[in-house]
Coordinates of C-alpha atoms and ligand atoms in Angstrom, one line a residue:
M1 CA 161.8 -135.8 -26.1
S2 CA 163.6 -133.2 -28.0
P3 CA 164.0 -129.6 -26.9
G4 CA 160.8 -127.7 -27.4
A5 CA 158.7 -130.8 -27.6
G6 CA 155.3 -130.7 -25.9
P7 CA 151.8 -131.4 -26.9
P8 CA 150.9 -129.3 -30.0
A9 CA 147.8 -127.4 -28.9
A10 CA 146.1 -127.7 -32.3
A11 CA 146.6 -131.4 -32.8
G12 CA 146.0 -132.5 -29.2
F13 CA 148.2 -134.9 -27.3
T14 CA 148.6 -138.5 -28.3
P15 CA 150.5 -140.5 -25.7
P16 CA 153.5 -142.3 -27.1
P17 CA 153.8 -146.1 -26.8
Y18 CA 154.9 -147.0 -23.3
P19 CA 158.6 -148.0 -23.6
Y20 CA 158.3 -151.6 -22.3
E21 CA 155.3 -152.3 -24.5
R22 CA 157.8 -151.9 -27.4
L23 CA 159.6 -155.0 -26.1
R24 CA 156.5 -157.2 -26.5
E25 CA 157.4 -158.6 -29.9
L26 CA 160.9 -159.4 -29.0
T27 CA 159.8 -161.0 -25.7
A28 CA 157.3 -163.2 -27.6
R29 CA 160.1 -164.4 -29.9
A30 CA 162.4 -165.2 -26.9
V31 CA 159.5 -167.1 -25.2
A32 CA 158.9 -169.1 -28.5
R33 CA 162.6 -170.1 -28.3
F34 CA 163.2 -170.7 -24.6
G35 CA 159.7 -171.2 -23.2
S36 CA 158.1 -168.7 -20.8
G37 CA 160.0 -170.2 -17.8
G38 CA 163.3 -170.0 -19.8
V39 CA 163.4 -166.3 -20.4
V40 CA 165.4 -164.2 -17.9
D41 CA 163.9 -160.8 -17.7
C42 CA 166.4 -158.1 -16.9
S43 CA 164.7 -155.4 -19.0
I44 CA 162.7 -153.7 -16.2
G45 CA 164.1 -152.4 -12.9
T46 CA 161.4 -154.2 -10.9
P47 CA 162.9 -155.9 -7.8
G48 CA 162.9 -159.7 -7.8
D49 CA 164.0 -160.2 -4.1
P50 CA 161.7 -160.4 -1.1
P51 CA 160.8 -157.5 1.2
P52 CA 161.4 -157.9 4.9
A53 CA 158.9 -160.2 6.7
D54 CA 158.2 -157.7 9.5
V55 CA 157.2 -155.1 6.8
L56 CA 154.7 -157.5 5.3
A57 CA 153.4 -158.2 8.8
A58 CA 152.9 -154.5 9.4
L59 CA 151.1 -154.3 6.1
A60 CA 148.6 -156.9 7.3
S61 CA 148.1 -155.6 10.9
S62 CA 148.0 -151.8 10.9
G63 CA 144.2 -151.5 11.5
T64 CA 144.1 -148.5 9.3
E65 CA 141.8 -149.8 6.6
R66 CA 138.6 -148.0 7.7
G67 CA 139.6 -144.4 7.6
Y68 CA 141.1 -142.2 4.9
P69 CA 144.8 -142.0 5.2
T70 CA 146.4 -138.5 5.4
S71 CA 147.7 -137.3 2.1
P72 CA 151.0 -135.9 3.4
G73 CA 151.6 -139.1 5.4
S74 CA 151.0 -140.1 9.0
P75 CA 153.3 -138.6 11.7
A76 CA 155.0 -142.0 12.0
Y77 CA 155.6 -142.2 8.2
R78 CA 157.1 -138.7 8.0
A79 CA 159.2 -139.2 11.2
A80 CA 160.5 -142.5 9.8
A81 CA 161.5 -140.8 6.6
A82 CA 163.2 -138.0 8.5
G83 CA 164.9 -140.5 10.7
W84 CA 166.3 -142.4 7.7
L85 CA 167.5 -139.2 6.1
H86 CA 169.4 -138.4 9.2
R87 CA 170.9 -141.8 9.6
R88 CA 171.9 -142.2 6.0
F89 CA 173.0 -138.7 5.0
G90 CA 173.4 -136.8 8.3
V91 CA 170.7 -134.3 7.3
S92 CA 168.0 -132.9 9.6
V93 CA 164.6 -132.1 8.2
D94 CA 161.4 -131.1 10.0
P95 CA 159.0 -134.1 9.5
E96 CA 156.0 -131.8 9.6
L97 CA 157.2 -129.0 7.3
E98 CA 159.8 -130.6 5.1
V99 CA 158.7 -134.2 4.4
A100 CA 155.6 -135.6 2.7
A101 CA 154.5 -138.9 1.3
C102 CA 153.9 -139.8 -2.4
V103 CA 152.4 -142.9 -3.9
G104 CA 155.7 -144.3 -5.1
T105 CA 157.8 -141.7 -6.9
K106 CA 156.7 -142.3 -10.5
E107 CA 153.5 -140.4 -10.0
F108 CA 155.4 -137.6 -8.2
V109 CA 157.9 -137.3 -11.1
A110 CA 155.1 -137.3 -13.6
S111 CA 152.9 -134.8 -11.9
T112 CA 155.2 -132.2 -10.3
A113 CA 155.7 -130.1 -13.4
Q114 CA 152.0 -129.7 -13.7
Y115 CA 151.6 -128.3 -10.2
L116 CA 154.7 -126.0 -10.5
H117 CA 153.3 -124.7 -13.7
L118 CA 150.0 -123.8 -12.1
R119 CA 151.9 -121.8 -9.5
T120 CA 154.2 -120.1 -11.9
P121 CA 152.4 -120.0 -15.3
D122 CA 155.0 -117.7 -16.9
R123 CA 157.5 -120.5 -16.7
D124 CA 156.9 -123.5 -19.0
T125 CA 160.1 -125.6 -19.2
V126 CA 161.3 -128.8 -17.6
L127 CA 165.0 -129.4 -17.6
Y128 CA 166.0 -133.1 -17.4
P129 CA 169.0 -135.3 -18.0
A130 CA 169.5 -136.2 -21.7
V131 CA 169.9 -139.9 -20.9
S132 CA 167.4 -140.7 -18.2
Y133 CA 164.3 -142.3 -16.8
P134 CA 161.6 -141.3 -19.4
T135 CA 159.1 -139.9 -16.8
Y136 CA 160.9 -136.6 -16.4
A137 CA 160.2 -135.7 -20.0
M138 CA 156.7 -137.2 -19.8
G139 CA 155.9 -135.0 -16.8
A140 CA 156.6 -132.0 -19.0
A141 CA 154.2 -133.3 -21.7
L142 CA 151.5 -134.0 -19.1
A143 CA 151.9 -130.4 -17.9
G144 CA 151.7 -129.0 -21.4
C145 CA 155.2 -127.7 -21.0
R146 CA 158.5 -127.9 -22.9
A147 CA 160.9 -130.7 -22.1
V148 CA 164.5 -129.6 -22.6
A149 CA 167.1 -132.3 -22.3
V150 CA 170.4 -131.2 -20.6
A151 CA 173.5 -132.7 -22.0
E152 CA 175.5 -134.9 -19.6
R153 CA 179.2 -134.7 -18.7
S154 CA 181.1 -137.8 -19.6
T155 CA 181.8 -138.3 -15.9
G156 CA 178.1 -138.0 -15.0
G157 CA 175.7 -135.3 -14.1
P158 CA 174.4 -132.3 -16.1
D159 CA 176.7 -130.1 -18.1
L160 CA 175.4 -127.0 -16.3
A161 CA 177.3 -124.6 -18.5
S162 CA 175.5 -125.9 -21.6
I163 CA 172.1 -124.8 -20.3
D164 CA 170.8 -122.0 -22.4
D165 CA 170.1 -118.8 -20.4
G166 CA 166.6 -118.5 -22.1
D167 CA 165.8 -122.1 -21.0
A168 CA 167.0 -121.4 -17.5
A169 CA 164.8 -118.3 -17.3
R170 CA 161.7 -120.3 -18.3
A171 CA 162.5 -123.4 -16.1
L172 CA 160.0 -124.6 -13.6
V173 CA 162.4 -127.4 -12.4
L174 CA 165.7 -129.0 -13.1
W175 CA 165.5 -132.8 -12.5
T176 CA 168.6 -134.7 -11.6
N177 CA 169.1 -138.4 -10.8
S178 CA 172.0 -139.8 -8.9
P179 CA 172.9 -142.7 -9.1
S180 CA 171.5 -142.5 -12.6
N181 CA 169.1 -144.8 -14.2
P182 CA 170.3 -146.0 -16.7
T183 CA 174.0 -145.0 -16.7
G184 CA 174.9 -145.7 -13.1
M185 CA 176.9 -142.5 -12.9
L186 CA 176.9 -140.1 -10.0
T187 CA 176.2 -136.4 -10.0
D188 CA 177.9 -133.6 -8.1
L189 CA 174.7 -132.7 -6.3
D190 CA 176.3 -129.6 -4.5
A191 CA 177.1 -128.1 -8.0
V192 CA 173.6 -128.8 -9.2
A193 CA 172.0 -127.3 -6.1
G194 CA 174.3 -124.2 -6.5
W195 CA 173.2 -123.8 -10.1
G196 CA 169.6 -124.0 -9.2
R197 CA 169.9 -121.4 -6.4
S198 CA 171.9 -119.0 -8.5
H199 CA 169.4 -119.2 -11.3
G200 CA 166.2 -119.3 -9.2
V201 CA 165.3 -122.8 -10.6
P202 CA 164.0 -125.4 -8.1
V203 CA 166.1 -128.6 -8.3
F204 CA 164.4 -131.9 -7.8
S205 CA 166.8 -134.7 -7.0
D206 CA 165.6 -138.2 -7.7
E207 CA 167.6 -140.3 -5.3
C208 CA 165.8 -143.6 -5.4
Y209 CA 169.0 -145.6 -6.0
A210 CA 171.0 -143.8 -3.2
E211 CA 171.2 -146.9 -1.1
F212 CA 173.0 -148.7 -3.9
T213 CA 175.9 -146.3 -4.2
W214 CA 179.2 -148.2 -4.9
D215 CA 181.7 -145.4 -5.3
G216 CA 181.9 -143.6 -1.9
P217 CA 179.0 -143.0 0.5
P218 CA 175.4 -142.3 -0.6
R219 CA 174.8 -138.7 -1.3
S220 CA 171.7 -136.5 -1.0
I221 CA 171.1 -133.0 -2.4
L222 CA 169.9 -132.1 1.1
E223 CA 173.5 -132.2 2.3
S224 CA 173.8 -128.7 0.8
G225 CA 170.7 -127.5 2.7
S226 CA 167.1 -127.6 1.8
D227 CA 166.8 -124.1 0.2
G228 CA 165.4 -124.4 -3.3
V229 CA 165.8 -128.2 -3.5
V230 CA 163.7 -131.3 -3.0
A231 CA 165.0 -134.9 -2.6
V232 CA 162.8 -137.7 -3.9
H233 CA 163.0 -141.1 -2.3
S234 CA 161.3 -144.5 -2.9
L235 CA 160.8 -147.7 -0.9
S236 CA 160.5 -149.6 -4.2
K237 CA 164.1 -150.2 -4.7
R238 CA 165.5 -149.8 -1.2
S239 CA 163.2 -152.3 0.4
N240 CA 161.8 -154.3 -2.6
L241 CA 158.4 -152.8 -2.1
A242 CA 157.6 -151.6 -5.7
G243 CA 154.2 -153.4 -5.4
V244 CA 152.9 -151.4 -2.5
R245 CA 153.7 -147.9 -3.8
A246 CA 155.4 -145.8 -1.2
G247 CA 157.8 -142.9 -1.5
F248 CA 158.4 -139.5 -0.1
Y249 CA 159.8 -136.1 -0.9
A250 CA 161.8 -133.8 1.4
G251 CA 163.4 -130.4 1.3
D252 CA 162.5 -126.8 0.8
P253 CA 159.5 -126.1 3.1
G254 CA 157.9 -123.7 0.6
L255 CA 158.0 -126.3 -2.2
V256 CA 157.1 -129.3 0.0
G257 CA 154.2 -127.3 1.6
Y258 CA 152.8 -126.2 -1.8
L259 CA 153.0 -129.6 -3.4
L260 CA 151.5 -131.2 -0.3
D261 CA 148.5 -128.9 -0.5
M262 CA 148.1 -129.5 -4.3
R263 CA 148.4 -133.2 -3.9
R264 CA 145.9 -133.3 -1.0
H265 CA 143.4 -131.5 -3.1
G266 CA 144.1 -134.0 -5.9
G267 CA 143.3 -137.0 -3.7
L268 CA 146.8 -138.5 -3.7
M269 CA 147.1 -140.7 -0.7
V270 CA 149.5 -143.6 0.3
P271 CA 147.1 -146.2 1.7
G272 CA 147.2 -146.5 5.5
P273 CA 148.5 -150.1 5.7
V274 CA 151.2 -149.1 3.2
Q275 CA 152.2 -146.1 5.4
A276 CA 152.5 -148.4 8.4
A277 CA 154.6 -150.9 6.5
A278 CA 156.8 -148.2 5.0
A279 CA 157.6 -146.8 8.4
V280 CA 158.8 -150.2 9.5
A281 CA 160.9 -150.6 6.4
L282 CA 162.5 -147.1 6.8
A283 CA 163.5 -147.9 10.4
D284 CA 165.4 -151.0 9.4
D285 CA 168.8 -151.0 7.6
D286 CA 169.8 -154.6 7.9
H287 CA 167.7 -155.8 4.9
V288 CA 169.3 -153.1 2.8
V289 CA 172.8 -154.4 3.6
E290 CA 171.7 -157.8 2.4
Q291 CA 170.2 -156.4 -0.8
R292 CA 173.3 -154.4 -1.5
R293 CA 175.4 -157.6 -1.4
R294 CA 173.0 -159.3 -3.8
Y295 CA 173.2 -156.5 -6.4
R296 CA 177.0 -156.1 -6.0
D297 CA 177.5 -159.9 -6.6
R298 CA 175.2 -159.9 -9.6
L299 CA 176.7 -156.8 -11.2
Q300 CA 180.1 -158.3 -11.0
F301 CA 179.0 -161.7 -12.2
L302 CA 177.0 -160.5 -15.2
S303 CA 179.5 -157.9 -16.3
G304 CA 182.1 -160.8 -16.5
V305 CA 179.6 -163.0 -18.5
L306 CA 178.8 -160.2 -20.9
G307 CA 182.5 -159.2 -21.3
A308 CA 183.4 -162.8 -22.1
A309 CA 180.6 -162.8 -24.8
G310 CA 182.0 -159.8 -26.6
L311 CA 180.1 -157.1 -24.7
P312 CA 182.6 -155.4 -22.3
V313 CA 181.0 -153.2 -19.7
S314 CA 182.3 -151.2 -16.7
L315 CA 180.7 -151.6 -13.3
P316 CA 178.4 -148.7 -12.4
A317 CA 179.3 -146.2 -9.7
G318 CA 175.7 -146.7 -8.4
G319 CA 172.4 -148.4 -9.0
F320 CA 171.7 -152.0 -10.2
Y321 CA 172.0 -151.6 -13.9
L322 CA 174.7 -152.4 -16.4
W323 CA 174.8 -149.8 -19.1
V324 CA 176.4 -151.7 -21.9
P325 CA 177.9 -150.0 -24.9
V326 CA 177.1 -151.5 -28.3
P327 CA 180.4 -152.8 -29.8
A328 CA 181.4 -150.8 -32.9
S329 CA 181.1 -153.9 -35.0
M330 CA 177.4 -154.1 -34.2
H331 CA 176.6 -150.5 -35.1
G332 CA 176.8 -151.2 -38.8
S333 CA 175.8 -148.5 -41.2
A334 CA 172.5 -148.0 -39.5
S335 CA 173.6 -145.9 -36.6
G336 CA 171.0 -144.6 -34.2
P337 CA 168.4 -146.7 -32.4
A338 CA 169.2 -149.9 -34.3
G339 CA 172.5 -150.5 -32.3
G340 CA 170.8 -151.2 -29.0
W341 CA 168.0 -153.1 -30.7
V342 CA 170.5 -155.4 -32.4
V343 CA 172.2 -156.3 -29.1
A344 CA 168.8 -156.6 -27.4
E345 CA 167.7 -159.1 -30.1
A346 CA 171.0 -161.0 -30.0
L347 CA 170.7 -161.5 -26.2
A348 CA 167.0 -162.3 -26.2
L349 CA 167.3 -164.9 -29.0
G350 CA 170.8 -166.1 -28.2
A351 CA 170.5 -166.4 -24.4
G352 CA 166.9 -165.8 -23.5
L353 CA 168.0 -162.6 -21.7
L354 CA 165.7 -159.6 -22.0
V355 CA 167.3 -156.2 -21.8
S356 CA 166.2 -152.7 -22.6
P357 CA 167.5 -150.9 -25.8
G358 CA 169.2 -147.7 -24.6
E359 CA 167.0 -145.4 -26.7
F360 CA 164.2 -145.9 -24.1
Y361 CA 166.2 -143.4 -22.1
G362 CA 166.6 -140.8 -24.8
P363 CA 168.2 -140.6 -28.3
D364 CA 171.7 -140.3 -26.7
G365 CA 171.3 -143.7 -25.2
A366 CA 170.8 -145.4 -28.6
G367 CA 174.2 -147.0 -28.6
F368 CA 173.7 -148.9 -25.4
V369 CA 171.5 -151.5 -23.7
R370 CA 170.5 -151.5 -20.1
V371 CA 170.6 -154.7 -18.0
A372 CA 168.8 -154.7 -14.6
V373 CA 170.3 -157.3 -12.3
V374 CA 167.0 -158.0 -10.7
Q375 CA 167.1 -161.8 -11.3
S376 CA 168.6 -164.4 -9.0
M377 CA 172.1 -165.6 -9.4
E378 CA 170.7 -169.0 -10.5
R379 CA 168.9 -167.3 -13.4
L380 CA 172.0 -165.3 -14.3
E381 CA 174.0 -168.5 -14.3
L382 CA 171.5 -169.9 -16.9
V383 CA 172.3 -166.9 -19.1
A384 CA 176.0 -167.6 -18.6
E385 CA 175.7 -171.2 -19.7
R386 CA 173.8 -170.2 -22.8
L387 CA 176.3 -167.5 -23.7
A388 CA 179.4 -169.7 -23.1
G389 CA 181.7 -169.6 -26.2
T390 CA 179.6 -167.0 -28.0
D391 CA 181.0 -163.8 -29.4
L392 CA 178.1 -161.5 -29.8
S393 CA 180.2 -158.7 -31.2
A394 CA 180.5 -160.8 -34.3
V395 CA 176.7 -160.7 -34.9
A396 CA 176.2 -159.1 -38.3
V397 CA 174.1 -156.0 -38.6
G398 CA 171.7 -156.1 -41.5
S399 CA 170.0 -159.4 -42.0
R400 CA 169.3 -159.8 -38.3
Q401 CA 168.5 -156.2 -37.6
P402 CA 165.1 -156.1 -36.0
S403 CA 162.6 -153.5 -36.8
A404 CA 162.9 -150.8 -34.2
P405 CA 159.3 -150.0 -33.5
Ligands
LIG501 C1 165.1 -143.0 -11.7 C2 163.8 -143.5 -11.2 N1 162.9 -142.7 -10.6 C3 161.7 -143.1 -10.2 C4 161.3 -144.4 -10.3 C5 159.9 -144.7 -9.9 O1 159.9 -145.6 -8.8 P1 158.7 -145.8 -7.9 O2 157.5 -145.2 -8.5 O3 158.5 -147.3 -7.8 O4 159.0 -145.1 -6.6 C6 162.1 -145.3 -11.0 C7 161.7 -146.6 -11.3 O5 162.2 -147.4 -12.0 C8 163.4 -144.8 -11.5 O6 164.2 -145.7 -12.1

């Protein structure tokens, strides 16, 4: 969404097409060529590996089905989240005052601006990374607010000096995401927290990929203290539990307490059996060690396969995505969105590999595709076989250029 974008009051708001719906046509063409079992879907970051068995057992045996669950999360859930934060990042938070549950983090990302705007109606701006998960900007639209993209430094993280003073004065929130989806870059979270504190802007740090940090130890914004900041975490990626919807947010007690109240009034509740299962998952680290190994192996393998096929890509500093630049030869005269779509089409129709065109993550991502290594090594080997001897960078732009919807 471009700076200043938001629902025009007179026209009313029309939701844009959901990004992955836009891959439907290309998916159908790949299925026509390779069969539905032959397509290797690395377009969406949905985990493909199993969650721990004891977590599934807890889901089925909690005995919590009859009563309403507590909206902020059971004491066990909040204590498990606080315990994990302490083990992983060495930070101490009060489970009652500084931690609360959310129904997976997407709904939290999408709804937080709306609640912050109700509390501070004279502020109307959401600052978010220019190349990012689309829900930060959508949260601004859903709140009737302005979404202002913050340029990113080439090494990762926001270019804080580039934020306009007027936008900072109007900001309800600055979103940051490290490791980043889609770029895999890391952010200097201390610097971002410092900027937020000195400008009076709450910083919400989406850390759902923290367990998959490859360069150095995992980092949380809470390492700089909880004043004015909230860390957002998810069980979806850490424990392959995207289907059960469990996450939490932790940090500044004023922000957490306000959001917890608003969300309770709004009826947002993590189901009781899910809370029980999430507490078990948060208490265990062994399954994460195993998952980390899987992603690391696949990132290495697939980056080699793509490089050999004319799509060189660096390994990410974190996360489980390859952020693949479109080779200059494939940009053609039609720069802009087409570059990523050309590569996405070439991979889908040449190798049955579905990836996301980078413009799903903002206009600055147009010259990239994102590949999620969520498929098994066996499936990735199938892609390698199909790509053997191919030079995708030689694919001509023009006749093969798909219509970017
Ligand atoms: C950066 C980022 N934040 C949040 C989410 C939402 O995850 P969930 O709602 O499953 O917790 C995702 C999912 O892909 C993501 O990539």
